[in-house]
PDB file of C-alpha atoms in Angstrom:
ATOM      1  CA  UNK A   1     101.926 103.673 109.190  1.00 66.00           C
ATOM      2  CA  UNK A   2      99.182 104.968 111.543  1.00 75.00           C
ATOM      3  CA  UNK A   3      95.672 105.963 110.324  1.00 76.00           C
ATOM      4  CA  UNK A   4      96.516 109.105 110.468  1.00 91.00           C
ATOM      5  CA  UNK A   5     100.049 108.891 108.548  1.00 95.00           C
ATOM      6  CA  UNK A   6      97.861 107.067 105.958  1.00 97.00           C
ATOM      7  CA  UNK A   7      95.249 109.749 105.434  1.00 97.00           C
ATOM      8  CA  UNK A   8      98.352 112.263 104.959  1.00 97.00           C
ATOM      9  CA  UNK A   9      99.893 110.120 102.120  1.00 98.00           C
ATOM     10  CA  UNK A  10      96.785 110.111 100.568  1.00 98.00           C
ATOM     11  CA  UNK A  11      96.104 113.800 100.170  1.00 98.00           C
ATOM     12  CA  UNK A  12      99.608 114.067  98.906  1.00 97.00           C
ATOM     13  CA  UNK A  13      98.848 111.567  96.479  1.00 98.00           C
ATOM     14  CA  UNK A  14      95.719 113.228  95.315  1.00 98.00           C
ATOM     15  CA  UNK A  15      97.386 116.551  95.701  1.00 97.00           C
ATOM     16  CA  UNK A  16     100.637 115.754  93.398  1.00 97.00           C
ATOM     17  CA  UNK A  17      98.299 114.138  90.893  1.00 98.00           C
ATOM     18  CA  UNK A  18      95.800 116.764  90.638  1.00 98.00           C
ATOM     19  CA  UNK A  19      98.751 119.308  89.933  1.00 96.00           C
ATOM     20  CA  UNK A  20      99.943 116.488  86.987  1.00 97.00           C
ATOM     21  CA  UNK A  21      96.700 116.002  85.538  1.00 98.00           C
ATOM     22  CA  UNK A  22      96.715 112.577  85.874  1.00 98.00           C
ATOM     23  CA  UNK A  23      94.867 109.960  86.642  1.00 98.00           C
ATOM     24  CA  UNK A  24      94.949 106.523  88.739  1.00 98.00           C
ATOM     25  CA  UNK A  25      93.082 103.166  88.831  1.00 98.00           C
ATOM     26  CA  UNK A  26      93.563 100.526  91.241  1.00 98.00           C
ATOM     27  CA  UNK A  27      93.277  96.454  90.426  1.00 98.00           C
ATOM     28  CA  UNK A  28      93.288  94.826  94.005  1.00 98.00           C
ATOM     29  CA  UNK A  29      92.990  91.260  95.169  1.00 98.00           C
ATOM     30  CA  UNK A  30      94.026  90.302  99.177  1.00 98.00           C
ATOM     31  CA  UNK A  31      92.877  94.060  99.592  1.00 98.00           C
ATOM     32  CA  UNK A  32      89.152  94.005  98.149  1.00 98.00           C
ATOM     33  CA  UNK A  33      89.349  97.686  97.465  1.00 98.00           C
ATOM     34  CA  UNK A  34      90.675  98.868 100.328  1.00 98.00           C
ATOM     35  CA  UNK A  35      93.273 100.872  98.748  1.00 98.00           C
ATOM     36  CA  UNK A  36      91.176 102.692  96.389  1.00 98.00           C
ATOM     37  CA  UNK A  37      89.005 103.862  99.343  1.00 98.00           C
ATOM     38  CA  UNK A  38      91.907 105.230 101.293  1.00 98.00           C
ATOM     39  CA  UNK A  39      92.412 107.570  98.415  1.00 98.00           C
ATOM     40  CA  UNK A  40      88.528 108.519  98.006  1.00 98.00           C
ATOM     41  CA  UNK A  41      88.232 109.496 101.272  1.00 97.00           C
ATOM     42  CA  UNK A  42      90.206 112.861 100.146  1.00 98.00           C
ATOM     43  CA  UNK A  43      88.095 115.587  99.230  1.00 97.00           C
ATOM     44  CA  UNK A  44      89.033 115.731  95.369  1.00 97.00           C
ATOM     45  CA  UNK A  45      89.616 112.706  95.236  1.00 98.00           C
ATOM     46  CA  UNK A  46      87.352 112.211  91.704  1.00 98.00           C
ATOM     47  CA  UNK A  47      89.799 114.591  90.190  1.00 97.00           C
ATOM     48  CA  UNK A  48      92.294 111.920  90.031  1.00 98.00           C
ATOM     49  CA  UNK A  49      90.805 108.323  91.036  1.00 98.00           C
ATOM     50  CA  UNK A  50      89.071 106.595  87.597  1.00 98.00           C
ATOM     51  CA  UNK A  51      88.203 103.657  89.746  1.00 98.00           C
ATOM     52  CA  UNK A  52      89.278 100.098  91.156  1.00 97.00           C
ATOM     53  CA  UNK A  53      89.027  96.486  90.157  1.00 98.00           C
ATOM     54  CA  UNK A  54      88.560  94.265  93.076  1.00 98.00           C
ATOM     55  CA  UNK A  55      89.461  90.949  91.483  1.00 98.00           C
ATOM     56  CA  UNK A  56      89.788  88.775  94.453  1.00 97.00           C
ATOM     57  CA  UNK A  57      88.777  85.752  92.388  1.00 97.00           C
ATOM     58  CA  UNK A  58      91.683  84.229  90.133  1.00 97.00           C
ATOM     59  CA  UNK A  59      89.483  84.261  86.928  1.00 97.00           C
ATOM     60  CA  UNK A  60      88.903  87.646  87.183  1.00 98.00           C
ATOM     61  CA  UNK A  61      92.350  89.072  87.228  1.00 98.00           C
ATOM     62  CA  UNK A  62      92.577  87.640  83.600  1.00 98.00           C
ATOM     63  CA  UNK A  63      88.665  88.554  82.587  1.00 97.00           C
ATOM     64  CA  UNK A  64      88.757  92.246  84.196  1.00 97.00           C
ATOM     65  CA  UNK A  65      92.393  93.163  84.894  1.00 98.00           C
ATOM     66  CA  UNK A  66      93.598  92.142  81.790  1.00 97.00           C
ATOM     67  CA  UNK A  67      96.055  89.132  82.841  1.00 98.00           C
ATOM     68  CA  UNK A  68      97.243  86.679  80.834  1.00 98.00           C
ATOM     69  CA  UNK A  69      95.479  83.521  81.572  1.00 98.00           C
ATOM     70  CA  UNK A  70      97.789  80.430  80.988  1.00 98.00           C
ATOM     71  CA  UNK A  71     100.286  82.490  82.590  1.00 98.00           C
ATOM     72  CA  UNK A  72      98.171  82.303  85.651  1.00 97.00           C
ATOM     73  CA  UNK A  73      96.966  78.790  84.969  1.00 97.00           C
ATOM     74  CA  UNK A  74     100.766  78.198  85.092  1.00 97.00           C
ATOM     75  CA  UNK A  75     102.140  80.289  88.212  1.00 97.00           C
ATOM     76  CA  UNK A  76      98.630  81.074  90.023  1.00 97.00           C
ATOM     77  CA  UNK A  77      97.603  84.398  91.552  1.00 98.00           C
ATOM     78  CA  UNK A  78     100.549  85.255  93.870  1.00 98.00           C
ATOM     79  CA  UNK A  79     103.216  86.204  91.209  1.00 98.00           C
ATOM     80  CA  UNK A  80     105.219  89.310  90.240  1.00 98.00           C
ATOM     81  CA  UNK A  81     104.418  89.103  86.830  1.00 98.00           C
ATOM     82  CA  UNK A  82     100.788  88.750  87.276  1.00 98.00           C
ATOM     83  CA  UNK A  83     101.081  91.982  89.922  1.00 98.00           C
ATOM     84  CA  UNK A  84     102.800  93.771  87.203  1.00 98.00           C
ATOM     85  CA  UNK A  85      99.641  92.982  84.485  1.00 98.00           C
ATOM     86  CA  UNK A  86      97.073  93.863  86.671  1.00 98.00           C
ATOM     87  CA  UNK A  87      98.425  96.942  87.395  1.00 98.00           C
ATOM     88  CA  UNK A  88      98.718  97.530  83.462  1.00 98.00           C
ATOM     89  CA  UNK A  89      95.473  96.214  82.834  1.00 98.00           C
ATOM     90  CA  UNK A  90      93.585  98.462  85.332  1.00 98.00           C
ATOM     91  CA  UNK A  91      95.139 101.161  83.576  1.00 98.00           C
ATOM     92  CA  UNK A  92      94.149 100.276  80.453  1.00 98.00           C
ATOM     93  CA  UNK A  93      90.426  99.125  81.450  1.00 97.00           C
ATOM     94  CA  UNK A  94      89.699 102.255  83.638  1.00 98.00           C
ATOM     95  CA  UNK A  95      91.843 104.725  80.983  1.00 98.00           C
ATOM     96  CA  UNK A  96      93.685 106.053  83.754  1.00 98.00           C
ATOM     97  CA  UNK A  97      97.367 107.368  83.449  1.00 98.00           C
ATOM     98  CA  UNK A  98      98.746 105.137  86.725  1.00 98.00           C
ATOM     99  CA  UNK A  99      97.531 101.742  87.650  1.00 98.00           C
ATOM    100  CA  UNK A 100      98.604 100.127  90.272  1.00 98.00           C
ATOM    101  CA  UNK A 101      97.695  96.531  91.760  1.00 98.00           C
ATOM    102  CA  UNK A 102      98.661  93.597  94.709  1.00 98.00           C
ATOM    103  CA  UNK A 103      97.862  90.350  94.891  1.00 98.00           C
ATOM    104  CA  UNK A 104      99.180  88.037  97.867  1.00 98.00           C
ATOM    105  CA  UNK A 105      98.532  85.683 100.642  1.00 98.00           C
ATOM    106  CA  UNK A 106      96.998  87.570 103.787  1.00 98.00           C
ATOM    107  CA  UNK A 107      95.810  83.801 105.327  1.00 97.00           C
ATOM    108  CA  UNK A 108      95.714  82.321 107.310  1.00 97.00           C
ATOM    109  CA  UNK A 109      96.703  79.532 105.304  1.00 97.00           C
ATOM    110  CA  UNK A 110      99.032  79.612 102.719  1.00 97.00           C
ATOM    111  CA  UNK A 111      98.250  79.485  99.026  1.00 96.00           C
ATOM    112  CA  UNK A 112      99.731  77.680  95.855  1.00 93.00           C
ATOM    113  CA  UNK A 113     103.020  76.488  98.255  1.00 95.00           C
ATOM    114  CA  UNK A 114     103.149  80.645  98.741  1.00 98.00           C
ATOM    115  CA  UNK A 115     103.928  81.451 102.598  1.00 98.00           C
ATOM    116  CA  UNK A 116     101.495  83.448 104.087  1.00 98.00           C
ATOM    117  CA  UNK A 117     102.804  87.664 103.589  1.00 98.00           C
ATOM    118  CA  UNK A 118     103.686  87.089 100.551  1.00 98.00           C
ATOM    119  CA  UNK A 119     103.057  90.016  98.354  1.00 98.00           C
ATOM    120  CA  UNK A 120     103.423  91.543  95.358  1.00 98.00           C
ATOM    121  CA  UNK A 121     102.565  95.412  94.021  1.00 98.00           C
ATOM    122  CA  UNK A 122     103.090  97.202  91.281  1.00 98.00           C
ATOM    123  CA  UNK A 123     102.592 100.294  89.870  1.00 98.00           C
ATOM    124  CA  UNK A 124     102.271 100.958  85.967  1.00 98.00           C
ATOM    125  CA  UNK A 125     102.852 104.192  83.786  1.00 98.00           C
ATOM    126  CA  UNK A 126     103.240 104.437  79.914  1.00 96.00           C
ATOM    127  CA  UNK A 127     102.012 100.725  79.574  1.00 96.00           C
ATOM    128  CA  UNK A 128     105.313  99.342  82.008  1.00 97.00           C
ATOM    129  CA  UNK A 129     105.235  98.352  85.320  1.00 98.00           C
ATOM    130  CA  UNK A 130     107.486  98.358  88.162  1.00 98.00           C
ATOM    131  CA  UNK A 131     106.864  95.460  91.047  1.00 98.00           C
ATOM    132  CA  UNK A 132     107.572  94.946  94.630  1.00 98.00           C
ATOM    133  CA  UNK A 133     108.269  92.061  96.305  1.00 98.00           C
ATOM    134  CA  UNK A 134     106.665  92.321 100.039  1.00 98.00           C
ATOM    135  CA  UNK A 135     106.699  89.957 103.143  1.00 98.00           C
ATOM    136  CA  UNK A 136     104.296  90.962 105.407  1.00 98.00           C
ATOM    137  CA  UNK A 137     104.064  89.600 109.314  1.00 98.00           C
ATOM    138  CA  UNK A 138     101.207  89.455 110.687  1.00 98.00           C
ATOM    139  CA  UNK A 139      97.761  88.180 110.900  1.00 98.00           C
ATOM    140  CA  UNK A 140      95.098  88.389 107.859  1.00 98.00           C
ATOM    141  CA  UNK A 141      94.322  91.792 109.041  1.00 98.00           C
ATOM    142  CA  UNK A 142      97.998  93.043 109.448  1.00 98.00           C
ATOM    143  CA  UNK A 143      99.074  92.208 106.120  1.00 98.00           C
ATOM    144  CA  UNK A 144      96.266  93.635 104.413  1.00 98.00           C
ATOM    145  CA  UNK A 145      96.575  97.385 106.671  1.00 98.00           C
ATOM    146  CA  UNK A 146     100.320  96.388 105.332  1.00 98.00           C
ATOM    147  CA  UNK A 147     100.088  95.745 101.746  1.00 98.00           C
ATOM    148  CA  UNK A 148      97.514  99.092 101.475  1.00 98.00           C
ATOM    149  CA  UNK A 149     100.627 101.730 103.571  1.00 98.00           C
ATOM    150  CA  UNK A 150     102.972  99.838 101.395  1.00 98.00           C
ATOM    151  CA  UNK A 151     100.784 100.608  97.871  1.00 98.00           C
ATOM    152  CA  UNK A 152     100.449 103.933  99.184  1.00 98.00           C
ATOM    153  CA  UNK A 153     104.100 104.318  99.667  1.00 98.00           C
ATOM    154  CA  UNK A 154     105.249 103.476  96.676  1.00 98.00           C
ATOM    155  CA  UNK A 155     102.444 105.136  94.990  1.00 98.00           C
ATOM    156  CA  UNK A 156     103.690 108.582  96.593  1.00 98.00           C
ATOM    157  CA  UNK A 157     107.348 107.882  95.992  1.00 97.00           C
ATOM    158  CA  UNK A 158     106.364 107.421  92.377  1.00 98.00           C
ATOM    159  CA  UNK A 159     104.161 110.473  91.443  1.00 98.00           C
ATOM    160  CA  UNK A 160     106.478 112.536  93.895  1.00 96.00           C
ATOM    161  CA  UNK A 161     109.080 111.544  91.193  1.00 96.00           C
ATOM    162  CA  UNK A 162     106.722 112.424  88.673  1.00 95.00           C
ATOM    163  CA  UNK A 163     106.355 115.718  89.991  1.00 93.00           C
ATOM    164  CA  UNK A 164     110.138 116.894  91.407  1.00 90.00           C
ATOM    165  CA  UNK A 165     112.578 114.379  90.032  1.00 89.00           C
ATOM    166  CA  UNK A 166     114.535 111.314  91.054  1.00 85.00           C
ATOM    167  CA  UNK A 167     116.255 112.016  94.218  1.00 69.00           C
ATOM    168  CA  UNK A 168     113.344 114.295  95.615  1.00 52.00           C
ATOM    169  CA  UNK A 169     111.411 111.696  97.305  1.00 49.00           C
ATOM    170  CA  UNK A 170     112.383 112.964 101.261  1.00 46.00           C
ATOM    171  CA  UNK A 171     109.192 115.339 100.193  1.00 48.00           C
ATOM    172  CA  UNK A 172     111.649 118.279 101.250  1.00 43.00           C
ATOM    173  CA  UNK A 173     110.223 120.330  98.354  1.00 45.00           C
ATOM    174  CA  UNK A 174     106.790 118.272  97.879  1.00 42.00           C
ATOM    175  CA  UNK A 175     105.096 119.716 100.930  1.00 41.00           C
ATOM    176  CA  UNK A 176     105.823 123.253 100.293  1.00 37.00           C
ATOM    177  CA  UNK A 177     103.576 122.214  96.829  1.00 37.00           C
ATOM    178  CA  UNK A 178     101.132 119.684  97.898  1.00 34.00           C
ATOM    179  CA  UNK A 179     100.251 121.034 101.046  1.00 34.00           C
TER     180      UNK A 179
END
């Protein structure tokens, strides 16, 4: 996904959730926050976007984002279920409507006997989460320009969904609207 392509997925992000009325909050780790700021620079943007949790630091993703603690003591950072309560936790902390969250080994070196590209997102609404699995080529760089298209992928997908319906996502009738 180009710059450009990126941009574009954006303001149809901020676009489809403006017309809901709802809101999103980010919790990101490997990214430090560079998700959130792909949606801020939209014009509008503070219609939708409560804010973002950059909780690069293990202990954080339990003290901010809301993770359960032994469970990381247990399985570390890089772990779906740990993807899946940040991104409920950021909702909850930032009272937004969508939360959504990564956390994952950009490197160079891997990380808890987790390969480096390994990473997880996930996207919560209505206090559940839904969490994808990624592996990202790459150096540090690549995967983390990876792991933000990827968030914003899925994070159009899903309010697209939202918006028009399972089945919908080819954004045949979404640009017509968010455009």
């Amino acid at each position: 996904m180009a710059e450009s392509e990126l941009m574009a997925t954006a303001r149809r992000i901020i676009s489809t959730c403006t017309q809901l009325g709802i809101s999103l909050a980010s919790a990101e780790s490997l990214t430090g926050g560079r998700f959130v700021a792909s949606l801020v620079d939209v014009p509008g943007a503070s219609a939708v976007v409560r804010g973002g949790l950059v909780t690069y630091a293990t202990d954080l993703k339990a003290s901010l984002a809301g993770v359960d603690a032994d469970h990381l003591e247990e399985t570390g950072p890089i772990d779906p279920v740990v993807a899946a309560q940040m991104a409920v936790g950021t909702a909850a902390q930032c009272v937004a409507d969508i939360g959504i969250s990564c956390t994952g080994v950009a490197g160079p070196d891997p990380q808890d006997d987790k390969p480096v590209g390994l990473v997880y997102t996930a996207i919560a609404f209505g206090g559940k989460a839904k969490v994808f699995e990624h592996e990202f080529t790459g150096d540090r760089d690549a995967i983390r320009s990876q792991t933000v298209q990827a968030m914003a992928r899925n994070l159009d997908e899903f309010v697209g969904e939202l918006a028009f319906g399972p089945g919908d996502s080819d954004g045949t009738g979404r640009e017509q609207v968010a455009e």
